[in-house]
mmCIF file of N, CA and C in Angstrom:
data_model
loop_
_atom_site.group_PDB
_atom_site.id
_atom_site.type_symbol
_atom_site.label_atom_id
_atom_site.label_comp_id
_atom_site.label_asym_id
_atom_site.label_seq_id
_atom_site.Cartn_x
_atom_site.Cartn_y
_atom_site.Cartn_z
ATOM 1 N N UNK U 30 145.565 144.191 55.009
ATOM 2 C CA UNK U 30 145.701 142.976 55.767
ATOM 3 C C UNK U 30 145.330 143.216 57.228
ATOM 4 N N UNK U 31 145.773 144.365 57.791
ATOM 5 C CA UNK U 31 145.467 144.682 59.179
ATOM 6 C C UNK U 31 143.961 144.844 59.377
ATOM 7 N N UNK U 32 143.251 145.392 58.363
ATOM 8 C CA UNK U 32 141.801 145.576 58.457
ATOM 9 C C UNK U 32 141.100 144.226 58.508
ATOM 10 N N UNK U 33 141.565 143.259 57.739
ATOM 11 C CA UNK U 33 140.947 141.931 57.715
ATOM 12 C C UNK U 33 141.138 141.240 59.072
ATOM 13 N N UNK U 34 142.334 141.345 59.626
ATOM 14 C CA UNK U 34 142.605 140.736 60.938
ATOM 15 C C UNK U 34 141.761 141.410 62.009
ATOM 16 N N UNK U 35 141.676 142.754 61.963
ATOM 17 C CA UNK U 35 140.886 143.494 62.935
ATOM 18 C C UNK U 35 139.407 143.139 62.812
ATOM 19 N N UNK U 36 138.890 143.009 61.599
ATOM 20 C CA UNK U 36 137.494 142.645 61.357
ATOM 21 C C UNK U 36 137.240 141.226 61.900
ATOM 22 N N UNK U 37 138.171 140.312 61.643
ATOM 23 C CA UNK U 37 138.042 138.944 62.151
ATOM 24 C C UNK U 37 138.020 138.909 63.669
ATOM 25 N N UNK U 38 138.872 139.737 64.300
ATOM 26 C CA UNK U 38 138.926 139.804 65.750
ATOM 27 C C UNK U 38 137.615 140.347 66.319
ATOM 28 N N UNK U 39 137.056 141.387 65.708
ATOM 29 C CA UNK U 39 135.796 141.974 66.163
ATOM 30 C C UNK U 39 134.665 140.963 66.018
ATOM 31 N N UNK U 40 134.606 140.273 64.882
ATOM 32 C CA UNK U 40 133.558 139.267 64.665
ATOM 33 C C UNK U 40 133.685 138.118 65.667
ATOM 34 N N UNK U 41 134.895 137.726 65.963
ATOM 35 C CA UNK U 41 135.121 136.645 66.927
ATOM 36 C C UNK U 41 134.645 137.051 68.309
ATOM 37 N N UNK U 42 134.931 138.255 68.719
ATOM 38 C CA UNK U 42 134.531 138.733 70.045
ATOM 39 C C UNK U 42 133.012 138.760 70.160
ATOM 40 N N UNK U 43 132.317 139.279 69.149
ATOM 41 C CA UNK U 43 130.862 139.381 69.220
ATOM 42 C C UNK U 43 130.169 138.041 69.034
ATOM 43 N N UNK U 44 130.783 137.145 68.296
ATOM 44 C CA UNK U 44 130.158 135.834 68.116
ATOM 45 C C UNK U 44 130.374 134.935 69.317
ATOM 46 N N UNK U 45 131.260 135.285 70.214
ATOM 47 C CA UNK U 45 131.537 134.478 71.412
ATOM 48 C C UNK U 45 130.811 135.023 72.627
ATOM 49 N N UNK U 46 129.659 135.596 72.414
ATOM 50 C CA UNK U 46 128.909 136.103 73.562
ATOM 51 C C UNK U 46 128.486 134.931 74.440
ATOM 52 N N UNK U 47 128.398 135.179 75.738
ATOM 53 C CA UNK U 47 128.057 134.077 76.639
ATOM 54 C C UNK U 47 126.667 133.525 76.340
ATOM 55 N N UNK U 48 126.539 132.230 76.453
ATOM 56 C CA UNK U 48 125.240 131.609 76.229
ATOM 57 C C UNK U 48 124.598 131.327 77.569
ATOM 58 N N UNK U 49 123.315 131.465 77.605
ATOM 59 C CA UNK U 49 122.573 131.229 78.826
ATOM 60 C C UNK U 49 122.275 129.740 78.927
ATOM 61 N N UNK U 50 122.661 129.139 80.035
ATOM 62 C CA UNK U 50 122.392 127.728 80.264
ATOM 63 C C UNK U 50 121.102 127.630 81.060
ATOM 64 N N UNK U 51 120.142 126.910 80.516
ATOM 65 C CA UNK U 51 118.854 126.745 81.167
ATOM 66 C C UNK U 51 118.738 125.302 81.626
ATOM 67 N N UNK U 52 118.512 125.117 82.911
ATOM 68 C CA UNK U 52 118.307 123.771 83.418
ATOM 69 C C UNK U 52 116.943 123.277 82.971
ATOM 70 N N UNK U 53 116.934 122.076 82.397
ATOM 71 C CA UNK U 53 115.658 121.489 82.026
ATOM 72 C C UNK U 53 114.957 121.034 83.295
ATOM 73 N N UNK U 54 113.648 121.220 83.352
ATOM 74 C CA UNK U 54 112.945 120.775 84.553
ATOM 75 C C UNK U 54 113.036 119.256 84.672
ATOM 76 N N UNK U 55 113.217 118.796 85.894
ATOM 77 C CA UNK U 55 113.316 117.364 86.149
ATOM 78 C C UNK U 55 111.924 116.761 86.056
ATOM 79 N N UNK U 56 111.804 115.688 85.317
ATOM 80 C CA UNK U 56 110.535 114.998 85.182
ATOM 81 C C UNK U 56 110.170 114.358 86.519
ATOM 82 N N UNK U 57 108.885 114.249 86.787
ATOM 83 C CA UNK U 57 108.431 113.641 88.035
ATOM 84 C C UNK U 57 108.771 112.159 88.083
ATOM 85 N N UNK U 58 108.730 111.487 86.918
ATOM 86 C CA UNK U 58 109.038 110.062 86.927
ATOM 87 C C UNK U 58 109.678 109.635 85.609
ATOM 88 N N UNK U 59 110.292 108.448 85.675
ATOM 89 C CA UNK U 59 110.895 107.853 84.485
ATOM 90 C C UNK U 59 110.735 106.343 84.584
ATOM 91 N N UNK U 60 110.344 105.715 83.479
ATOM 92 C CA UNK U 60 110.286 104.260 83.419
ATOM 93 C C UNK U 60 111.711 103.780 83.167
ATOM 94 N N UNK U 61 112.279 103.045 84.125
ATOM 95 C CA UNK U 61 113.645 102.565 83.986
ATOM 96 C C UNK U 61 113.701 101.282 83.161
ATOM 97 N N UNK U 62 112.789 100.368 83.426
ATOM 98 C CA UNK U 62 112.752 99.085 82.740
ATOM 99 C C UNK U 62 111.305 98.647 82.613
ATOM 100 N N UNK U 63 110.963 98.083 81.462
ATOM 101 C CA UNK U 63 109.650 97.493 81.253
ATOM 102 C C UNK U 63 109.844 96.295 80.344
ATOM 103 N N UNK U 64 109.298 95.143 80.762
ATOM 104 C CA UNK U 64 109.523 93.924 79.984
ATOM 105 C C UNK U 64 108.358 92.959 80.144
ATOM 106 N N UNK U 65 108.210 92.086 79.154
ATOM 107 C CA UNK U 65 107.195 91.027 79.217
ATOM 108 C C UNK U 65 107.675 89.854 80.063
ATOM 109 N N UNK U 66 108.974 89.766 80.273
ATOM 110 C CA UNK U 66 109.560 88.624 80.976
ATOM 111 C C UNK U 66 110.411 89.114 82.143
ATOM 112 N N UNK U 67 110.432 88.323 83.206
ATOM 113 C CA UNK U 67 111.309 88.638 84.326
ATOM 114 C C UNK U 67 110.589 89.075 85.583
ATOM 115 N N UNK U 68 109.290 89.283 85.504
ATOM 116 C CA UNK U 68 108.543 89.687 86.685
ATOM 117 C C UNK U 68 108.198 88.495 87.561
ATOM 118 N N UNK U 69 107.476 88.754 88.623
ATOM 119 C CA UNK U 69 107.081 87.718 89.578
ATOM 120 C C UNK U 69 105.881 86.937 89.056
ATOM 121 N N UNK U 70 105.594 85.802 89.698
ATOM 122 C CA UNK U 70 104.485 84.943 89.301
ATOM 123 C C UNK U 70 103.137 85.473 89.784
ATOM 124 N N UNK U 71 103.142 86.430 90.694
ATOM 125 C CA UNK U 71 101.889 86.986 91.207
ATOM 126 C C UNK U 71 101.907 88.505 91.056
ATOM 127 N N UNK U 72 100.715 89.102 91.055
ATOM 128 C CA UNK U 72 100.595 90.544 90.844
ATOM 129 C C UNK U 72 100.835 91.301 92.151
ATOM 130 N N UNK U 73 101.677 92.326 92.083
ATOM 131 C CA UNK U 73 101.887 93.211 93.228
ATOM 132 C C UNK U 73 102.574 94.500 92.771
ATOM 133 N N UNK U 74 102.433 95.530 93.613
ATOM 134 C CA UNK U 74 103.110 96.810 93.422
ATOM 135 C C UNK U 74 103.924 97.053 94.687
ATOM 136 N N UNK U 75 105.171 97.434 94.539
ATOM 137 C CA UNK U 75 106.026 97.660 95.697
ATOM 138 C C UNK U 75 106.770 98.979 95.560
ATOM 139 N N UNK U 76 106.752 99.772 96.620
ATOM 140 C CA UNK U 76 107.530 101.004 96.680
ATOM 141 C C UNK U 76 108.860 100.670 97.334
ATOM 142 N N UNK U 77 109.925 100.965 96.621
ATOM 143 C CA UNK U 77 111.272 100.714 97.133
ATOM 144 C C UNK U 77 111.812 102.039 97.641
ATOM 145 N N UNK U 78 111.855 102.150 98.965
ATOM 146 C CA UNK U 78 112.295 103.412 99.558
ATOM 147 C C UNK U 78 113.374 103.217 100.618
ATOM 148 N N UNK U 79 113.655 101.977 100.974
ATOM 149 C CA UNK U 79 114.663 101.666 101.981
ATOM 150 C C UNK U 79 115.986 101.286 101.314
ATOM 151 N N UNK U 80 117.083 101.593 101.970
ATOM 152 C CA UNK U 80 118.411 101.335 101.411
ATOM 153 C C UNK U 80 118.624 99.854 101.087
ATOM 154 N N UNK U 81 118.175 98.959 101.958
ATOM 155 C CA UNK U 81 118.372 97.526 101.746
ATOM 156 C C UNK U 81 117.688 97.060 100.461
ATOM 157 N N UNK U 82 116.456 97.508 100.242
ATOM 158 C CA UNK U 82 115.732 97.156 99.019
ATOM 159 C C UNK U 82 116.388 97.804 97.800
ATOM 160 N N UNK U 83 116.827 99.039 97.989
ATOM 161 C CA UNK U 83 117.446 99.802 96.904
ATOM 162 C C UNK U 83 118.738 99.136 96.425
ATOM 163 N N UNK U 84 119.466 98.516 97.340
ATOM 164 C CA UNK U 84 120.702 97.825 96.969
ATOM 165 C C UNK U 84 120.446 96.712 95.958
ATOM 166 N N UNK U 85 119.260 96.104 96.016
ATOM 167 C CA UNK U 85 118.913 95.082 95.013
ATOM 168 C C UNK U 85 118.834 95.703 93.623
ATOM 169 N N UNK U 86 118.280 96.922 93.532
ATOM 170 C CA UNK U 86 118.230 97.603 92.229
ATOM 171 C C UNK U 86 119.633 97.906 91.722
ATOM 172 N N UNK U 87 120.491 98.350 92.629
ATOM 173 C CA UNK U 87 121.864 98.669 92.245
ATOM 174 C C UNK U 87 122.619 97.432 91.759
ATOM 175 N N UNK U 88 122.186 96.260 92.189
ATOM 176 C CA UNK U 88 122.829 95.023 91.765
ATOM 177 C C UNK U 88 122.274 94.446 90.480
ATOM 178 N N UNK U 89 121.161 94.973 89.991
ATOM 179 C CA UNK U 89 120.554 94.467 88.761
ATOM 180 C C UNK U 89 121.268 95.067 87.550
ATOM 181 N N UNK U 90 121.773 94.217 86.677
ATOM 182 C CA UNK U 90 122.558 94.666 85.518
ATOM 183 C C UNK U 90 121.788 95.631 84.613
ATOM 184 N N UNK U 91 120.508 95.381 84.426
ATOM 185 C CA UNK U 91 119.718 96.213 83.515
ATOM 186 C C UNK U 91 119.341 97.562 84.136
ATOM 187 N N UNK U 92 119.095 97.569 85.423
ATOM 188 C CA UNK U 92 118.618 98.786 86.092
ATOM 189 C C UNK U 92 119.749 99.690 86.564
ATOM 190 N N UNK U 93 120.862 99.102 87.001
ATOM 191 C CA UNK U 93 121.902 99.916 87.650
ATOM 192 C C UNK U 93 122.508 100.989 86.747
ATOM 193 N N UNK U 94 122.382 100.841 85.439
ATOM 194 C CA UNK U 94 122.920 101.880 84.552
ATOM 195 C C UNK U 94 122.077 103.161 84.572
ATOM 196 N N UNK U 95 120.864 103.091 85.149
ATOM 197 C CA UNK U 95 119.986 104.255 85.229
ATOM 198 C C UNK U 95 119.921 104.861 86.625
ATOM 199 N N UNK U 96 120.625 104.243 87.591
ATOM 200 C CA UNK U 96 120.468 104.622 88.984
ATOM 201 C C UNK U 96 121.829 104.930 89.609
ATOM 202 N N UNK U 97 121.864 106.008 90.397
ATOM 203 C CA UNK U 97 123.063 106.353 91.160
ATOM 204 C C UNK U 97 122.845 105.960 92.623
ATOM 205 N N UNK U 98 123.909 105.601 93.331
ATOM 206 C CA UNK U 98 123.755 105.227 94.746
ATOM 207 C C UNK U 98 123.084 106.301 95.609
ATOM 208 N N UNK U 99 123.206 107.565 95.241
ATOM 209 C CA UNK U 99 122.607 108.647 96.034
ATOM 210 C C UNK U 99 121.133 108.896 95.698
ATOM 211 N N UNK U 100 120.598 108.247 94.673
ATOM 212 C CA UNK U 100 119.200 108.472 94.270
ATOM 213 C C UNK U 100 118.203 108.123 95.368
ATOM 214 N N UNK U 101 118.538 107.202 96.241
ATOM 215 C CA UNK U 101 117.610 106.794 97.297
ATOM 216 C C UNK U 101 117.296 107.952 98.247
ATOM 217 N N UNK U 102 118.148 108.971 98.272
ATOM 218 C CA UNK U 102 117.932 110.126 99.151
ATOM 219 C C UNK U 102 116.900 111.101 98.587
ATOM 220 N N UNK U 103 116.693 111.078 97.265
ATOM 221 C CA UNK U 103 115.799 112.055 96.638
ATOM 222 C C UNK U 103 114.655 111.436 95.845
ATOM 223 N N UNK U 104 114.665 110.103 95.707
ATOM 224 C CA UNK U 104 113.660 109.462 94.857
ATOM 225 C C UNK U 104 113.149 108.178 95.497
ATOM 226 N N UNK U 105 111.953 107.793 95.082
ATOM 227 C CA UNK U 105 111.404 106.478 95.395
ATOM 228 C C UNK U 105 111.385 105.678 94.110
ATOM 229 N N UNK U 106 111.395 104.380 94.252
ATOM 230 C CA UNK U 106 111.343 103.491 93.098
ATOM 231 C C UNK U 106 110.141 102.576 93.276
ATOM 232 N N UNK U 107 109.474 102.275 92.167
ATOM 233 C CA UNK U 107 108.270 101.460 92.209
ATOM 234 C C UNK U 107 108.470 100.259 91.307
ATOM 235 N N UNK U 108 108.179 99.078 91.849
ATOM 236 C CA UNK U 108 108.216 97.832 91.097
ATOM 237 C C UNK U 108 106.772 97.401 90.888
ATOM 238 N N UNK U 109 106.383 97.251 89.632
ATOM 239 C CA UNK U 109 105.021 96.854 89.284
ATOM 240 C C UNK U 109 105.097 95.509 88.569
ATOM 241 N N UNK U 110 104.478 94.491 89.157
ATOM 242 C CA UNK U 110 104.416 93.158 88.569
ATOM 243 C C UNK U 110 102.969 92.835 88.233
ATOM 244 N N UNK U 111 102.713 92.385 87.012
ATOM 245 C CA UNK U 111 101.360 91.990 86.631
ATOM 246 C C UNK U 111 101.073 90.527 86.946
ATOM 247 N N UNK U 112 102.097 89.773 87.322
ATOM 248 C CA UNK U 112 101.902 88.362 87.613
ATOM 249 C C UNK U 112 102.046 87.513 86.357
ATOM 250 N N UNK U 113 101.842 86.220 86.523
ATOM 251 C CA UNK U 113 102.002 85.289 85.405
ATOM 252 C C UNK U 113 100.796 85.363 84.470
ATOM 253 N N UNK U 114 101.070 85.473 83.185
ATOM 254 C CA UNK U 114 100.032 85.527 82.147
ATOM 255 C C UNK U 114 100.253 84.353 81.196
ATOM 256 N N UNK U 115 99.176 83.844 80.600
ATOM 257 C CA UNK U 115 99.294 82.662 79.745
ATOM 258 C C UNK U 115 99.512 82.971 78.271
ATOM 259 N N UNK U 116 99.737 84.234 77.965
ATOM 260 C CA UNK U 116 100.043 84.599 76.571
ATOM 261 C C UNK U 116 100.851 85.890 76.544
ATOM 262 N N UNK U 117 101.408 86.177 75.400
ATOM 263 C CA UNK U 117 102.104 87.437 75.206
ATOM 264 C C UNK U 117 101.100 88.558 75.008
ATOM 265 N N UNK U 118 101.598 89.776 74.915
ATOM 266 C CA UNK U 118 100.728 90.911 74.628
ATOM 267 C C UNK U 118 100.304 91.713 75.841
ATOM 268 N N UNK U 119 100.549 91.210 77.041
ATOM 269 C CA UNK U 119 100.224 91.970 78.246
ATOM 270 C C UNK U 119 101.321 92.990 78.506
ATOM 271 N N UNK U 120 100.931 94.173 78.894
ATOM 272 C CA UNK U 120 101.883 95.257 79.163
ATOM 273 C C UNK U 120 101.440 96.057 80.375
ATOM 274 N N UNK U 121 102.403 96.705 81.003
ATOM 275 C CA UNK U 121 102.135 97.658 82.076
ATOM 276 C C UNK U 121 102.083 99.037 81.429
ATOM 277 N N UNK U 122 100.989 99.756 81.622
ATOM 278 C CA UNK U 122 100.872 101.113 81.104
ATOM 279 C C UNK U 122 100.769 102.072 82.283
ATOM 280 N N UNK U 123 101.683 103.016 82.327
ATOM 281 C CA UNK U 123 101.630 104.060 83.350
ATOM 282 C C UNK U 123 100.785 105.185 82.758
ATOM 283 N N UNK U 124 99.523 105.247 83.164
ATOM 284 C CA UNK U 124 98.619 106.258 82.613
ATOM 285 C C UNK U 124 99.011 107.656 83.073
ATOM 286 N N UNK U 125 99.377 107.763 84.364
ATOM 287 C CA UNK U 125 99.801 109.068 84.875
ATOM 288 C C UNK U 125 100.494 108.901 86.224
ATOM 289 N N UNK U 126 101.324 109.879 86.540
ATOM 290 C CA UNK U 126 101.929 110.011 87.862
ATOM 291 C C UNK U 126 101.689 111.455 88.266
ATOM 292 N N UNK U 127 100.902 111.630 89.328
ATOM 293 C CA UNK U 127 100.473 112.964 89.743
ATOM 294 C C UNK U 127 101.015 113.276 91.133
ATOM 295 N N UNK U 128 101.599 114.456 91.255
ATOM 296 C CA UNK U 128 102.109 114.893 92.558
ATOM 297 C C UNK U 128 101.106 115.840 93.200
ATOM 298 N N UNK U 129 100.642 115.465 94.390
ATOM 299 C CA UNK U 129 99.784 116.320 95.195
ATOM 300 C C UNK U 129 100.628 116.899 96.325
ATOM 301 N N UNK U 130 100.043 117.735 97.137
ATOM 302 C CA UNK U 130 100.817 118.367 98.200
ATOM 303 C C UNK U 130 101.350 117.367 99.223
ATOM 304 N N UNK U 131 100.632 116.250 99.402
ATOM 305 C CA UNK U 131 101.027 115.300 100.440
ATOM 306 C C UNK U 131 101.381 113.900 99.941
ATOM 307 N N UNK U 132 101.226 113.638 98.634
ATOM 308 C CA UNK U 132 101.476 112.287 98.128
ATOM 309 C C UNK U 132 101.621 112.276 96.609
ATOM 310 N N UNK U 133 102.032 111.127 96.119
ATOM 311 C CA UNK U 133 102.129 110.872 94.682
ATOM 312 C C UNK U 133 101.090 109.802 94.348
ATOM 313 N N UNK U 134 100.343 109.999 93.270
ATOM 314 C CA UNK U 134 99.372 108.994 92.835
ATOM 315 C C UNK U 134 99.841 108.433 91.495
ATOM 316 N N UNK U 135 100.020 107.114 91.459
ATOM 317 C CA UNK U 135 100.441 106.412 90.250
ATOM 318 C C UNK U 135 99.230 105.664 89.711
ATOM 319 N N UNK U 136 98.815 106.022 88.505
ATOM 320 C CA UNK U 136 97.667 105.386 87.852
ATOM 321 C C UNK U 136 98.200 104.365 86.845
ATOM 322 N N UNK U 137 97.935 103.096 87.128
ATOM 323 C CA UNK U 137 98.460 101.991 86.326
ATOM 324 C C UNK U 137 97.322 101.287 85.611
ATOM 325 N N UNK U 138 97.602 100.855 84.384
ATOM 326 C CA UNK U 138 96.624 100.066 83.634
ATOM 327 C C UNK U 138 97.311 98.834 83.069
ATOM 328 N N UNK U 139 96.618 97.709 83.171
ATOM 329 C CA UNK U 139 97.092 96.475 82.552
ATOM 330 C C UNK U 139 96.555 96.438 81.134
ATOM 331 N N UNK U 140 97.451 96.445 80.163
ATOM 332 C CA UNK U 140 97.051 96.354 78.759
ATOM 333 C C UNK U 140 96.977 94.875 78.407
ATOM 334 N N UNK U 141 95.818 94.437 77.910
ATOM 335 C CA UNK U 141 95.618 93.040 77.530
ATOM 336 C C UNK U 141 95.822 92.895 76.030
ATOM 337 N N UNK U 142 96.200 91.708 75.594
ATOM 338 C CA UNK U 142 96.406 91.511 74.162
ATOM 339 C C UNK U 142 95.092 91.673 73.398
ATOM 340 N N UNK U 143 95.192 92.266 72.230
ATOM 341 C CA UNK U 143 93.988 92.378 71.393
ATOM 342 C C UNK U 143 94.169 91.448 70.194
ATOM 343 N N UNK U 144 93.250 90.529 70.049
ATOM 344 C CA UNK U 144 93.354 89.575 68.946
ATOM 345 C C UNK U 144 94.284 88.430 69.283
ATOM 346 N N UNK U 145 94.942 87.922 68.268
ATOM 347 C CA UNK U 145 95.839 86.780 68.416
ATOM 348 C C UNK U 145 97.081 87.192 69.213
ATOM 349 N N UNK U 146 97.497 86.311 70.111
ATOM 350 C CA UNK U 146 98.699 86.577 70.906
ATOM 351 C C UNK U 146 99.526 85.303 70.974
ATOM 352 N N UNK U 147 100.814 85.477 71.124
ATOM 353 C CA UNK U 147 101.735 84.358 71.247
ATOM 354 C C UNK U 147 101.370 83.544 72.495
ATOM 355 N N UNK U 148 101.291 82.236 72.351
ATOM 356 C CA UNK U 148 100.991 81.369 73.483
ATOM 357 C C UNK U 148 102.284 81.047 74.220
ATOM 358 N N UNK U 149 102.535 81.788 75.256
ATOM 359 C CA UNK U 149 103.728 81.597 76.074
ATOM 360 C C UNK U 149 103.463 82.197 77.449
ATOM 361 N N UNK U 150 104.091 81.648 78.440
ATOM 362 C CA UNK U 150 103.968 82.204 79.791
ATOM 363 C C UNK U 150 104.823 83.469 79.858
ATOM 364 N N UNK U 151 104.202 84.573 80.257
ATOM 365 C CA UNK U 151 104.922 85.840 80.412
ATOM 366 C C UNK U 151 104.691 86.373 81.822
ATOM 367 N N UNK U 152 105.584 87.224 82.258
ATOM 368 C CA UNK U 152 105.504 87.870 83.576
ATOM 369 C C UNK U 152 105.851 89.345 83.412
ATOM 370 N N UNK U 153 104.926 90.146 82.877
ATOM 371 C CA UNK U 153 105.232 91.562 82.626
ATOM 372 C C UNK U 153 105.504 92.341 83.916
ATOM 373 N N UNK U 154 106.489 93.221 83.820
ATOM 374 C CA UNK U 154 106.816 94.072 84.962
ATOM 375 C C UNK U 154 107.389 95.392 84.473
ATOM 376 N N UNK U 155 107.509 96.310 85.421
ATOM 377 C CA UNK U 155 107.996 97.651 85.117
ATOM 378 C C UNK U 155 108.625 98.217 86.390
ATOM 379 N N UNK U 156 109.697 98.996 86.240
ATOM 380 C CA UNK U 156 110.323 99.688 87.371
ATOM 381 C C UNK U 156 110.335 101.177 87.054
ATOM 382 N N UNK U 157 109.778 101.969 87.971
ATOM 383 C CA UNK U 157 109.726 103.425 87.829
ATOM 384 C C UNK U 157 110.646 104.094 88.834
ATOM 385 N N UNK U 158 111.205 105.197 88.430
ATOM 386 C CA UNK U 158 111.898 106.088 89.356
ATOM 387 C C UNK U 158 111.018 107.317 89.505
ATOM 388 N N UNK U 159 110.627 107.622 90.738
ATOM 389 C CA UNK U 159 109.787 108.788 91.005
ATOM 390 C C UNK U 159 110.627 109.792 91.792
ATOM 391 N N UNK U 160 110.811 110.958 91.224
ATOM 392 C CA UNK U 160 111.685 111.984 91.809
ATOM 393 C C UNK U 160 110.990 112.746 92.936
ATOM 394 N N UNK U 161 110.622 111.989 93.961
ATOM 395 C CA UNK U 161 109.994 112.558 95.149
ATOM 396 C C UNK U 161 110.083 111.508 96.252
ATOM 397 N N UNK U 162 110.105 111.958 97.477
ATOM 398 C CA UNK U 162 110.094 111.059 98.632
ATOM 399 C C UNK U 162 108.725 111.042 99.314
ATOM 400 N N UNK U 163 107.724 111.636 98.665
ATOM 401 C CA UNK U 163 106.373 111.629 99.232
ATOM 402 C C UNK U 163 105.801 110.208 99.187
ATOM 403 N N UNK U 164 104.842 109.915 100.065
ATOM 404 C CA UNK U 164 104.189 108.600 100.025
ATOM 405 C C UNK U 164 103.518 108.375 98.661
ATOM 406 N N UNK U 165 103.461 107.112 98.254
ATOM 407 C CA UNK U 165 102.920 106.766 96.942
ATOM 408 C C UNK U 165 101.660 105.923 97.102
ATOM 409 N N UNK U 166 100.619 106.279 96.336
ATOM 410 C CA UNK U 166 99.383 105.510 96.272
ATOM 411 C C UNK U 166 99.198 105.040 94.843
ATOM 412 N N UNK U 167 98.540 103.881 94.702
ATOM 413 C CA UNK U 167 98.270 103.323 93.374
ATOM 414 C C UNK U 167 96.786 103.415 93.084
ATOM 415 N N UNK U 168 96.493 103.724 91.846
ATOM 416 C CA UNK U 168 95.102 103.868 91.405
ATOM 417 C C UNK U 168 94.825 102.839 90.335
#
């Protein structure tokens, strides 16, 4: 009986070796919200980098669950509106977000409906969180 307990104790000690915790690299950007409805009536891209503008994001029910009040110190946020469209099927596609030594380049594409699309007024938009405070350019 003592041998079984001793064997169990030895196995427990060796099986409880410390595990190495590896931090996953932080992604450069994340799409927080993307929708066919809810955007503005005209097309524009806006970088949200000021506290006053950021407070609007914190007040949005859909977005605030992805954002912490301290994020404005380490990240920029981008609002992309495609404007009013006369049918469904339009989408915002983030082709790439590239970090250079002095800036971030966001490459955006408007995806148009292919074939038949629902006849309805839509306002596609997207909100990105970019984990950098560098200036942002759109391509």
